PDB file of C-alpha atoms and ligand atoms in Angstrom:
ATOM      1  CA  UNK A 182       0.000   0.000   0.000  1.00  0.00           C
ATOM      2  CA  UNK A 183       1.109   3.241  -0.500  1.00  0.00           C
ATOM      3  CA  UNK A 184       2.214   5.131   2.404  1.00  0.00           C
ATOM      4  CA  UNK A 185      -0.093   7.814   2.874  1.00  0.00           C
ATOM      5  CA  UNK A 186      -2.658   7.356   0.360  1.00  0.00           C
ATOM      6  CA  UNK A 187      -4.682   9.774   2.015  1.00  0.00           C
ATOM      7  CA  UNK A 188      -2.425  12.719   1.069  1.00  0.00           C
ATOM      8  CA  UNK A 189      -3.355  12.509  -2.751  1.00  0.00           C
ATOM      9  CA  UNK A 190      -7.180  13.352  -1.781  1.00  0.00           C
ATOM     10  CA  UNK A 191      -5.645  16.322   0.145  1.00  0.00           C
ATOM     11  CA  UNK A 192      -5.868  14.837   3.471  1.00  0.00           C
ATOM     12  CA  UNK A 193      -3.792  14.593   6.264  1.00  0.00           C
ATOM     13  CA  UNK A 194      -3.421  12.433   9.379  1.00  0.00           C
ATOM     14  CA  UNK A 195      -2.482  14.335  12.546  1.00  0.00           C
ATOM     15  CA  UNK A 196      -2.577  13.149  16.101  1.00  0.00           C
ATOM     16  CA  UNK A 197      -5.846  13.812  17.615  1.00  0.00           C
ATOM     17  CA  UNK A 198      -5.196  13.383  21.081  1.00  0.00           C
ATOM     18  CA  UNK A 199      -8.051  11.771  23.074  1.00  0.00           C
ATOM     19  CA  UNK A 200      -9.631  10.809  19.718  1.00  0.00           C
ATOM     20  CA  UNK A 201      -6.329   9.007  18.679  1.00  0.00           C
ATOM     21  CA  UNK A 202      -5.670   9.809  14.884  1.00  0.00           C
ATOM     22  CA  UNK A 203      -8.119  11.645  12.201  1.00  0.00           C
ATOM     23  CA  UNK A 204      -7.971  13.415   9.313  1.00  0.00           C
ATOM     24  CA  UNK A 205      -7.749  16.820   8.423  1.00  0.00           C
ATOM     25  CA  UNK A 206      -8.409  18.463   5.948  1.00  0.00           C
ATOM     26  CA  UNK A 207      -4.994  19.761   3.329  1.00  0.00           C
ATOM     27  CA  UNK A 208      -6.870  22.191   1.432  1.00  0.00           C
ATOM     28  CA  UNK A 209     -10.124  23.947   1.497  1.00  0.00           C
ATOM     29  CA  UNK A 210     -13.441  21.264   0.764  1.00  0.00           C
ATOM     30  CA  UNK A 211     -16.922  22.525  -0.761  1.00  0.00           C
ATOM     31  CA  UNK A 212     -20.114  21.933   0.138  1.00  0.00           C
ATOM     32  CA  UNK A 213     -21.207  19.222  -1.727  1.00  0.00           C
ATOM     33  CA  UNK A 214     -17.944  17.964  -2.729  1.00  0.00           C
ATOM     34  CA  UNK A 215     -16.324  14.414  -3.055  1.00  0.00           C
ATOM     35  CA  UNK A 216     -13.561  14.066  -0.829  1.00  0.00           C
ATOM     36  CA  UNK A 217     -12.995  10.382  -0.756  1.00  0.00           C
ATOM     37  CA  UNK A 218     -13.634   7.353  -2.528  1.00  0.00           C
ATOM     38  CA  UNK A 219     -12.708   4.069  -1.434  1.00  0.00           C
ATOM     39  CA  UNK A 220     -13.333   0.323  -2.170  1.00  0.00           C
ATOM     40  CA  UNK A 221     -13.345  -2.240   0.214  1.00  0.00           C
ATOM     41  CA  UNK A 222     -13.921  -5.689   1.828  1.00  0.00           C
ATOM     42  CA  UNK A 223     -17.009  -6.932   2.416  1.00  0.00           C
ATOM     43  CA  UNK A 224     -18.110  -9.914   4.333  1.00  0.00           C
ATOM     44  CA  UNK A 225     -21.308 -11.825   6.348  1.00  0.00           C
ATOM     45  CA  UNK A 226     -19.806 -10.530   9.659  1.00  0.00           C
ATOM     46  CA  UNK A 227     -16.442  -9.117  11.480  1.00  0.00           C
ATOM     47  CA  UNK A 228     -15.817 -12.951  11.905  1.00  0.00           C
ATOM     48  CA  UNK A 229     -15.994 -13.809   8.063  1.00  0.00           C
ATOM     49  CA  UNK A 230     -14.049 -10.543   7.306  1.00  0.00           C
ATOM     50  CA  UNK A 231     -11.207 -11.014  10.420  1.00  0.00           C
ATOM     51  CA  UNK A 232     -11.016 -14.905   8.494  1.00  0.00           C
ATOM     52  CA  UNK A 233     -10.436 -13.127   5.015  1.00  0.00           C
ATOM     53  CA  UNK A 234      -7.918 -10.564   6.331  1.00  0.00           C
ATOM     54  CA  UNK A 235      -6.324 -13.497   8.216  1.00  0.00           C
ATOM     55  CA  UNK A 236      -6.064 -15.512   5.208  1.00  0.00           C
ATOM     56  CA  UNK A 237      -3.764 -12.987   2.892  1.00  0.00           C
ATOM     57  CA  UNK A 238      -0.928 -11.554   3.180  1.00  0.00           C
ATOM     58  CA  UNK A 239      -1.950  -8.378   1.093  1.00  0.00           C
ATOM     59  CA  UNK A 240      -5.377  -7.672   3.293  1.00  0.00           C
ATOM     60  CA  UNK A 241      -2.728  -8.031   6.537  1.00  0.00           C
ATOM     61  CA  UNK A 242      -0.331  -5.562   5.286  1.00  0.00           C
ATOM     62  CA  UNK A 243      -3.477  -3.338   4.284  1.00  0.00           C
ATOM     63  CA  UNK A 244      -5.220  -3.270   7.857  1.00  0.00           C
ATOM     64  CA  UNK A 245      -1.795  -3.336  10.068  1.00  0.00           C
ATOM     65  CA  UNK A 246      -2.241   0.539  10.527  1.00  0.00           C
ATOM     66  CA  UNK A 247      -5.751   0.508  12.549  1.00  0.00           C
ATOM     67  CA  UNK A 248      -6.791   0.938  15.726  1.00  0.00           C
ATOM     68  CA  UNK A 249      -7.245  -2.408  17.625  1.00  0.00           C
ATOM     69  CA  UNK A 250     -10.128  -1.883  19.843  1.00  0.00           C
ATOM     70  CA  UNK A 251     -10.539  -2.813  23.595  1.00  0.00           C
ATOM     71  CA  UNK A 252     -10.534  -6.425  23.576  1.00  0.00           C
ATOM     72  CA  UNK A 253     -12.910  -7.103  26.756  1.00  0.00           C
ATOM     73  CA  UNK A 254     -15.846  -6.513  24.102  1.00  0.00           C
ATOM     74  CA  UNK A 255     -14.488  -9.170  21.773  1.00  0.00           C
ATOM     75  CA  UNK A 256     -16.173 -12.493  21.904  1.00  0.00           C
ATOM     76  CA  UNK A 257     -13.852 -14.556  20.192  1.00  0.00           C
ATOM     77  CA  UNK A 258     -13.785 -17.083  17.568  1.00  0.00           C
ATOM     78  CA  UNK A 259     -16.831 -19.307  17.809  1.00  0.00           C
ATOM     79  CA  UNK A 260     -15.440 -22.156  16.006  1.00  0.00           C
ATOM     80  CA  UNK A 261     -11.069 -23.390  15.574  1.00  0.00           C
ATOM     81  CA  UNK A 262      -8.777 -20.912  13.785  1.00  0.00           C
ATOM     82  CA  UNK A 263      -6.921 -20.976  10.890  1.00  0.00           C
ATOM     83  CA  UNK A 264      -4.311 -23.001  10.319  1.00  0.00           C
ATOM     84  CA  UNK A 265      -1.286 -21.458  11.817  1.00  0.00           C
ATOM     85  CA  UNK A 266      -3.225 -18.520  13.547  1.00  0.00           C
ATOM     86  CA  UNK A 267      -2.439 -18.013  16.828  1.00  0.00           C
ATOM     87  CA  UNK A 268      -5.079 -16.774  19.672  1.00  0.00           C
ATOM     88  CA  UNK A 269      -3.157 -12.874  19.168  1.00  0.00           C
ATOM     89  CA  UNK A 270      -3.649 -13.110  15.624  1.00  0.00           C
ATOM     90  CA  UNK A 271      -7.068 -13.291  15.834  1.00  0.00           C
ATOM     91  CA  UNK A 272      -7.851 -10.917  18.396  1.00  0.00           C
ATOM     92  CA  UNK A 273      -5.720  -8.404  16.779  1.00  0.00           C
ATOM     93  CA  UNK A 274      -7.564  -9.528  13.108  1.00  0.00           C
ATOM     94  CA  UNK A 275     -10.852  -9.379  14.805  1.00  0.00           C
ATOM     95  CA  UNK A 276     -10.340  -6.603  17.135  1.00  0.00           C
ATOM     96  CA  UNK A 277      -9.161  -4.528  13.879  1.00  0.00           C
ATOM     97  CA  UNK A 278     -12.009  -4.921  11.868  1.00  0.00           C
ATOM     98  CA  UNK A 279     -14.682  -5.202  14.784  1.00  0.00           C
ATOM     99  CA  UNK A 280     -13.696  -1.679  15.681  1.00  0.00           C
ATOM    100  CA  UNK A 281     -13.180  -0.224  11.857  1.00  0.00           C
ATOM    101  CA  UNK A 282     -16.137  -1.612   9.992  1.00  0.00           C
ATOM    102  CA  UNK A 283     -19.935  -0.706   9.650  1.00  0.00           C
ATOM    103  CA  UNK A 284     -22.900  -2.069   8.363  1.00  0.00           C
ATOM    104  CA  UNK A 285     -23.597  -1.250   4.967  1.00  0.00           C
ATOM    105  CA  UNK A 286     -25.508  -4.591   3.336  1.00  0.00           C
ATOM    106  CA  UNK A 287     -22.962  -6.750   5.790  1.00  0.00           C
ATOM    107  CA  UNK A 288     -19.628  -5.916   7.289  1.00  0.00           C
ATOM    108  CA  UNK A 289     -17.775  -3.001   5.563  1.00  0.00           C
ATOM    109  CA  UNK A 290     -14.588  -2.336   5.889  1.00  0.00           C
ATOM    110  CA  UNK A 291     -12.839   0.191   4.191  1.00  0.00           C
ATOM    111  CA  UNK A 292      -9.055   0.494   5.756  1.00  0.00           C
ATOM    112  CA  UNK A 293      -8.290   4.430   4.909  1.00  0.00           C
ATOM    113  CA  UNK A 294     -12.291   4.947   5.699  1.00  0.00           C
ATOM    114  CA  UNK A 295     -11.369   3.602   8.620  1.00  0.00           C
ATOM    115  CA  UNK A 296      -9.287   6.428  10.235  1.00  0.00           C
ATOM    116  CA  UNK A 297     -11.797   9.357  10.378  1.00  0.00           C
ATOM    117  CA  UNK A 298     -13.253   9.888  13.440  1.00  0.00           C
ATOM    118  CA  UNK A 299     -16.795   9.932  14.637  1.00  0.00           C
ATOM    119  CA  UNK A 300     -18.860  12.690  15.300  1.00  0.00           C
ATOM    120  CA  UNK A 301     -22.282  13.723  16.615  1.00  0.00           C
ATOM    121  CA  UNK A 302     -22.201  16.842  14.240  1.00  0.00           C
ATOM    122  CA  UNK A 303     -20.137  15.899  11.352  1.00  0.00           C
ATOM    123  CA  UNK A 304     -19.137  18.205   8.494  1.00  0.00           C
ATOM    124  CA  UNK A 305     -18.988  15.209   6.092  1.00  0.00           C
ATOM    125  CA  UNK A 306     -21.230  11.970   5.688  1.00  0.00           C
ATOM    126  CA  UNK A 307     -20.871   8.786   3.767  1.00  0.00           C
ATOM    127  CA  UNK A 308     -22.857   7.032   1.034  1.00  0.00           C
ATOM    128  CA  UNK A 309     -22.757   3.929  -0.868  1.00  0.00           C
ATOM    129  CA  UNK A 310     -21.525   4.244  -4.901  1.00  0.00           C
ATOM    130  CA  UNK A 311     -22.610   1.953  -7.566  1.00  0.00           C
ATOM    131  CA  UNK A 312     -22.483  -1.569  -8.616  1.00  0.00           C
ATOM    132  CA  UNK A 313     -24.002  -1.711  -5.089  1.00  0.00           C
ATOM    133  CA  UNK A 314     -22.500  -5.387  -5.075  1.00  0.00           C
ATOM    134  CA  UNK A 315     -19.282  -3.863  -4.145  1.00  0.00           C
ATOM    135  CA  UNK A 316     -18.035  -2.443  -1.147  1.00  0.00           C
ATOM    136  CA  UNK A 317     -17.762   1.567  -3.144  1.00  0.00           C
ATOM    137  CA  UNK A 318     -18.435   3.940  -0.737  1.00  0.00           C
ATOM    138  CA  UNK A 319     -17.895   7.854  -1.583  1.00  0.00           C
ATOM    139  CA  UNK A 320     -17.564  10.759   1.181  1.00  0.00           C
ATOM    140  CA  UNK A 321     -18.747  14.072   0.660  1.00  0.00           C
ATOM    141  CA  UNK A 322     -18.981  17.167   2.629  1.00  0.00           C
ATOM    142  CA  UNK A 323     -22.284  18.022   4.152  1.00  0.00           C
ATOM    143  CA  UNK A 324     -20.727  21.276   6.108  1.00  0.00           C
ATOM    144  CA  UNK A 325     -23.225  24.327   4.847  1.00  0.00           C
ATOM    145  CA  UNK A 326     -19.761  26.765   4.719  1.00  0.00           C
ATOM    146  CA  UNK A 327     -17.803  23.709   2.987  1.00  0.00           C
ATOM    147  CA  UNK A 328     -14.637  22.360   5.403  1.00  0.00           C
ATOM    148  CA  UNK A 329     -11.697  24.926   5.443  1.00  0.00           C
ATOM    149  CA  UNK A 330      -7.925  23.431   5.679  1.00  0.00           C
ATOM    150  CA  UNK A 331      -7.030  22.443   8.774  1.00  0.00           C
ATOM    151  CA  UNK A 332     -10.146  21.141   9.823  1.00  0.00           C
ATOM    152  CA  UNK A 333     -11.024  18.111  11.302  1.00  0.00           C
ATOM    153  CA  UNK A 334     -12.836  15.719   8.777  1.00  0.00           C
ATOM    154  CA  UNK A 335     -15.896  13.624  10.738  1.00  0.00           C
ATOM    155  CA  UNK A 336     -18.759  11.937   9.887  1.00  0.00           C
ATOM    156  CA  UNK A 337     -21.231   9.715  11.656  1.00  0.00           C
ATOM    157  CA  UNK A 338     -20.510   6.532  12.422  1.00  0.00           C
ATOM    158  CA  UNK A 339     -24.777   5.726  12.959  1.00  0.00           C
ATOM    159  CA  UNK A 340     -26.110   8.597  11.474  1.00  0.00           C
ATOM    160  CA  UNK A 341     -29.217   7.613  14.291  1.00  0.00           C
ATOM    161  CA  UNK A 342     -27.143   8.777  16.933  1.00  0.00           C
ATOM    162  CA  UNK A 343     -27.053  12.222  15.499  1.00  0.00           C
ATOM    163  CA  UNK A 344     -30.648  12.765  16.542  1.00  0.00           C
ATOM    164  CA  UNK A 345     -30.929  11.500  19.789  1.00  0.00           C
ATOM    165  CA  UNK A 346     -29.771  13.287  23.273  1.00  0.00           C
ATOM    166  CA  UNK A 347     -26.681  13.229  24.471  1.00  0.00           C
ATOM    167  CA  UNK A 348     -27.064  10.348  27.237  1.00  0.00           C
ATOM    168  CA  UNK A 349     -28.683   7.853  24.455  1.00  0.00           C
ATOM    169  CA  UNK A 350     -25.920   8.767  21.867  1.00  0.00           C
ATOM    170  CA  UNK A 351     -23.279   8.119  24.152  1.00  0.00           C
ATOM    171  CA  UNK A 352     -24.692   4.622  25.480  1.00  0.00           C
ATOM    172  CA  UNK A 353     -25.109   3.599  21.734  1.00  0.00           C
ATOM    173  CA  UNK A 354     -21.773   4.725  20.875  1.00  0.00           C
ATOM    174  CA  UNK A 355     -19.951   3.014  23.820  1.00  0.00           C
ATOM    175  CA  UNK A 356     -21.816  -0.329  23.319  1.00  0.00           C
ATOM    176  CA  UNK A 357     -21.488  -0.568  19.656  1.00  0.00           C
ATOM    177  CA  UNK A 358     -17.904   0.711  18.874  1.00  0.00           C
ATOM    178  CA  UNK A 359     -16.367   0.993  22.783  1.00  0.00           C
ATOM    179  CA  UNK A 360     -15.729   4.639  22.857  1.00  0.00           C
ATOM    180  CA  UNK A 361     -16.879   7.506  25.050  1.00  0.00           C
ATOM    181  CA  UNK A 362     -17.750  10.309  22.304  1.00  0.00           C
ATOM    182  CA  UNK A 363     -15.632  12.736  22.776  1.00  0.00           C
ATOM    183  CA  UNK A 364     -16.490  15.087  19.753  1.00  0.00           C
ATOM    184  CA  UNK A 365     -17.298  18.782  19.865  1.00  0.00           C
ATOM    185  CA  UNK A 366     -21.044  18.685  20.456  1.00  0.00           C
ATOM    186  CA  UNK A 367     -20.939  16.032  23.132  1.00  0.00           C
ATOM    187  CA  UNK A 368     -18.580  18.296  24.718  1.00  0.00           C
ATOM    188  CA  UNK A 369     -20.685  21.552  23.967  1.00  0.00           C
ATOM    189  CA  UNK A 370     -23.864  19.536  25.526  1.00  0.00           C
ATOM    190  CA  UNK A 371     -21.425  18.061  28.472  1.00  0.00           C
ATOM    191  CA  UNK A 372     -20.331  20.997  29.833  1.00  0.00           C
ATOM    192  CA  UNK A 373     -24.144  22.696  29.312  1.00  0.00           C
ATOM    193  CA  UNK A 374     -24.973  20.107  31.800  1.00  0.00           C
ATOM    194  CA  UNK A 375     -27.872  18.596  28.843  1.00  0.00           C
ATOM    195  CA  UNK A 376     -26.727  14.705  29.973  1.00  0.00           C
ATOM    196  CA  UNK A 377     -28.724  15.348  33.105  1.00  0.00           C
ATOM    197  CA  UNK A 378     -32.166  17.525  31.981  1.00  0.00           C
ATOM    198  CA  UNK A 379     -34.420  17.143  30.867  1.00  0.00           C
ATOM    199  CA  UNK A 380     -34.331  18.520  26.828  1.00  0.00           C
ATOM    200  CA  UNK A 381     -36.406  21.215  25.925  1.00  0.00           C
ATOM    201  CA  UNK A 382     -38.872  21.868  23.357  1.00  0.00           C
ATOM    202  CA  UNK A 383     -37.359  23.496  20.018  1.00  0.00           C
ATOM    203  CA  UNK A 384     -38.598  26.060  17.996  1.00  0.00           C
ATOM    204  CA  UNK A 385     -38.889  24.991  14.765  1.00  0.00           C
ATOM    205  CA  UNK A 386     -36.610  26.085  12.769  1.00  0.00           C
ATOM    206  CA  UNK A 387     -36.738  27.029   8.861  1.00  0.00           C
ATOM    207  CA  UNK A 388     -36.402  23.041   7.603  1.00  0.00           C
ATOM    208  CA  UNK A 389     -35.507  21.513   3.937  1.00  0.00           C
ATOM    209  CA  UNK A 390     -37.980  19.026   2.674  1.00  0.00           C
ATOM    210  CA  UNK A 391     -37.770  16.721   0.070  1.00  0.00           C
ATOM    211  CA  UNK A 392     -39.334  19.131  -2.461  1.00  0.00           C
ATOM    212  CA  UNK A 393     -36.288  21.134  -1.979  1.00  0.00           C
ATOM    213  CA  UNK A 394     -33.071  18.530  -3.367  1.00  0.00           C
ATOM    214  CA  UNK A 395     -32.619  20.666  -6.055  1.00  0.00           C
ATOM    215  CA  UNK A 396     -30.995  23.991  -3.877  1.00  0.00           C
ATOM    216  CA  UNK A 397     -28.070  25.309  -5.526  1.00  0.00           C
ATOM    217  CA  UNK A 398     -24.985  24.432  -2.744  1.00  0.00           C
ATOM    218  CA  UNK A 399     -25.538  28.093  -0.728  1.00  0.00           C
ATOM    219  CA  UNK A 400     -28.690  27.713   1.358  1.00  0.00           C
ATOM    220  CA  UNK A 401     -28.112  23.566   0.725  1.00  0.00           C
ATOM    221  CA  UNK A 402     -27.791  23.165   4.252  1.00  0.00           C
ATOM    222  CA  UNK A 403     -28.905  25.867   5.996  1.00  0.00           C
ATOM    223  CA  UNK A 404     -31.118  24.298   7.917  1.00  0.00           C
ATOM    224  CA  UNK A 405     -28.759  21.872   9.409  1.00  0.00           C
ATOM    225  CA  UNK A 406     -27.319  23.220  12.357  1.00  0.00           C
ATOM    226  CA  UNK A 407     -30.895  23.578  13.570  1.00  0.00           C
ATOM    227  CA  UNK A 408     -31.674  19.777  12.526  1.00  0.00           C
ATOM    228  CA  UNK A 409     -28.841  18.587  14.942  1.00  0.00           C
ATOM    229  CA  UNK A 410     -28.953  20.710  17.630  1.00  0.00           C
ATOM    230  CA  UNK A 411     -33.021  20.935  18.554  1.00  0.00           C
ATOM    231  CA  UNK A 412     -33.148  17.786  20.610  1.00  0.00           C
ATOM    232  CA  UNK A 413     -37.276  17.911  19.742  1.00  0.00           C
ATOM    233  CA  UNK A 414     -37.411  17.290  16.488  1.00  0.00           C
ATOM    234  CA  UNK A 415     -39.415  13.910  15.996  1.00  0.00           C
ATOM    235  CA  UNK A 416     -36.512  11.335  15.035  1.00  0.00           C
ATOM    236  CA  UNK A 417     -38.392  10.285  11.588  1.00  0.00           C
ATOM    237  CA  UNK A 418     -38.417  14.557  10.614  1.00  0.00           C
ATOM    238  CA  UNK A 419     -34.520  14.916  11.156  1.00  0.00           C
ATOM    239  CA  UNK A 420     -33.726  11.536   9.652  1.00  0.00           C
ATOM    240  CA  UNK A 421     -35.421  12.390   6.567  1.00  0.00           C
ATOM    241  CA  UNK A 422     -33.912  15.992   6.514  1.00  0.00           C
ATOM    242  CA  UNK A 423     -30.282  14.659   6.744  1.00  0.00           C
ATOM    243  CA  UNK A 424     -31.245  12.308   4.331  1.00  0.00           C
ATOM    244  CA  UNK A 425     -32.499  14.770   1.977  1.00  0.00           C
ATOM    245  CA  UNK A 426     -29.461  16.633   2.480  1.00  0.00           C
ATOM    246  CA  UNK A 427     -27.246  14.149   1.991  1.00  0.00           C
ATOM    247  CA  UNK A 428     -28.933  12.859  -1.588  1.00  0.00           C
ATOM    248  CA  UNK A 429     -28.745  16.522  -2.348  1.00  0.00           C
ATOM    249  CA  UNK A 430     -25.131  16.727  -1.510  1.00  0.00           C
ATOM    250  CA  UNK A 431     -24.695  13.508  -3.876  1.00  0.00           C
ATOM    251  CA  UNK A 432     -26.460  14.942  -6.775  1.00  0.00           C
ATOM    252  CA  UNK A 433     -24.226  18.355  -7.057  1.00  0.00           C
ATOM    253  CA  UNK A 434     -21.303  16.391  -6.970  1.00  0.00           C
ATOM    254  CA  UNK A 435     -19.203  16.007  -9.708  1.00  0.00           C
TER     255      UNK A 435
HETATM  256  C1  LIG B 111     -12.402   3.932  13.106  1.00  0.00           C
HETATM  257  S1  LIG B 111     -11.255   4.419  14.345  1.00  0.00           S
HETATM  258  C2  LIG B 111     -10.905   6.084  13.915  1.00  0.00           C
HETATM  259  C3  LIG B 111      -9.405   6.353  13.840  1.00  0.00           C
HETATM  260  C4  LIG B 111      -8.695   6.250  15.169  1.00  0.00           C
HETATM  261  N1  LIG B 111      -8.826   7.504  15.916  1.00  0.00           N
HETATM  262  C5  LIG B 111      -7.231   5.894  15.002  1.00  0.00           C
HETATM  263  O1  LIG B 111      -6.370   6.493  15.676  1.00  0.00           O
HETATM  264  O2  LIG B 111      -6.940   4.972  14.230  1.00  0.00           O
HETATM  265  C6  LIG B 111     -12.375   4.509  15.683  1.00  0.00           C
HETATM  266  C7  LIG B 111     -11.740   4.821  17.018  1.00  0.00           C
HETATM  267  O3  LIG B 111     -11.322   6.187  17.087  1.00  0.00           O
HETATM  268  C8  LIG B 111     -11.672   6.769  18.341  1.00  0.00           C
HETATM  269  N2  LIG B 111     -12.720   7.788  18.114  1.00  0.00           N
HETATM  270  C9  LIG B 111     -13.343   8.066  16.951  1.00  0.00           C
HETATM  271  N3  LIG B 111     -14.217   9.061  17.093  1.00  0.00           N
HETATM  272  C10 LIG B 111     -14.187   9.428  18.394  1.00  0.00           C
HETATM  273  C11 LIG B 111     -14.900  10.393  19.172  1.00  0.00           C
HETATM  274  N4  LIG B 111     -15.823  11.181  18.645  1.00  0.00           N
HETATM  275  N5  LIG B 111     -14.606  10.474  20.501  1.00  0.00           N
HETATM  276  C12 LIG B 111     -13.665   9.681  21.063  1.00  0.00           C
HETATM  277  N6  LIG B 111     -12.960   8.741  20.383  1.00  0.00           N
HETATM  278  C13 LIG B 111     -13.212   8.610  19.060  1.00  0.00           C
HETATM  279  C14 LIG B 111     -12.209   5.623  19.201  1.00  0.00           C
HETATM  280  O4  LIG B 111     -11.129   5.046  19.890  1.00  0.00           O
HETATM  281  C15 LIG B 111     -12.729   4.653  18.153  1.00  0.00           C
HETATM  282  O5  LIG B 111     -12.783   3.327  18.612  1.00  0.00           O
END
């Protein structure tokens, strides 16, 4: 692989600090713009996809950069390894895609996907490409002033948890991918004290519908900050917003 594919998309890794690595972004993004493309693996399940990593030499050498998760949530194998495996092969094989992959019509993994970070108000979302057979996913920016060098590049890891309270978005993030979110709006809502009251009503804001897909990139996603941050939103109103957002987002793209 080559060493930092990354930096030909105009990317760059940089030590996060509590958040480990991430990506940031080299140059200035626009709204609406493809940042990344990348094809992956795709299996039944981490297990299937730790045994196909396991099994060649060229997936090994492709994944030995990630973040091994904590191991206390693994299970384990449920049948005998491989041939030649040892027990700390497979944890670190399973471990590495358990904590990197998503679910995307079964276990995606996508090994330069796999080092942006999570966020509860991301600037940039993903979406599946075409021949949907494959593992093609595409990222584009969803940030309604674009992303400007030098920042942080973060989407949502379950776009659900973007429109839930804090408390609820935390507990889904811890028990499906073992981290405490430690992102900007978690810590905005943290230190408001919002884990512990109770969330008020909104007012609503100005929203984009459906009807409205075909906004030029300026008032594209105008609406947004409101969608994320007014906890009282019925869930199936903001999910079909950032959906409608995101398709927009997909269309404009080059
Ligand atoms: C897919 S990896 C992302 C890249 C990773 N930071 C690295 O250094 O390789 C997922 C891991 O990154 C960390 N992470 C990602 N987003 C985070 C967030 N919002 N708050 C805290 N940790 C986060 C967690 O350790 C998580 O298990």
């Amino acid at each position: 692989m080559d060493l930092e594919p990354w930096a030909a998309y105009g990317l760059e890794l940089q030590d996060l600090g509590p958040k480990g690595r991430g990506l940031v972004a080299g140059k200035d993004f626009r709204c609406g713009e493809v940042l990344f493309r990348e094809k992956g693996f795709r299996a039944k399940s981490p297990e299937h996809l730790a045994l196909e990593v396991l099994a060649s030499a060229e997936a090994r050498a492709q994944v030995s950069h990630l973040h091994t998760g904590p191991l206390c949530h693994l299970e384990g194998h449920a049948g005998t390894l491989p041939h030649g495996v040892s027990e700390e092969e497979w944890f670190d094989a399973y471990s590495k895609v358990r904590f990197n992959s998503f679910e995307l019509n079964g276990c995606c993994f996508l090994p330069i996907m796999a080092l942006f970070n999570h966020s509860c108000a991301p600037n940039a979302a993903i979406t599946q490409l075409p021949p949907h057979e494959e593992c093609h996913t595409a990222m584009v920016v969803v940030a309604e002033q674009g992303i400007a060098r030098g920042t942080e590049i973060v989407y949502s890891y379950n776009s659900d948890c973007l429109f839930v309270p804090l408390r609820e978005r935390r507990k889904r993030l811890l028990s499906n991918w073992g981290f405490l979110c430690k992102c900007s709006r978690c810590q905005v809502e943290e230190e408001a004290g919002l884990e512990d009251d109770e969330e008020e009503p909104p007012e609503m804001p100005q929203l984009l519908s459906w009807e409205e897909v075909d906004l030029k990139n300026v008032n594209l996603f105008q609406a947004r900050h409101e969608v994320l941050h007014h906890p009282g939103i019925p869930f199936s109103e903001r999910k079909q917003i950032f959906s409608a957002q995101l398709a927009a987002a997909v269309q404009l793209a080059p």
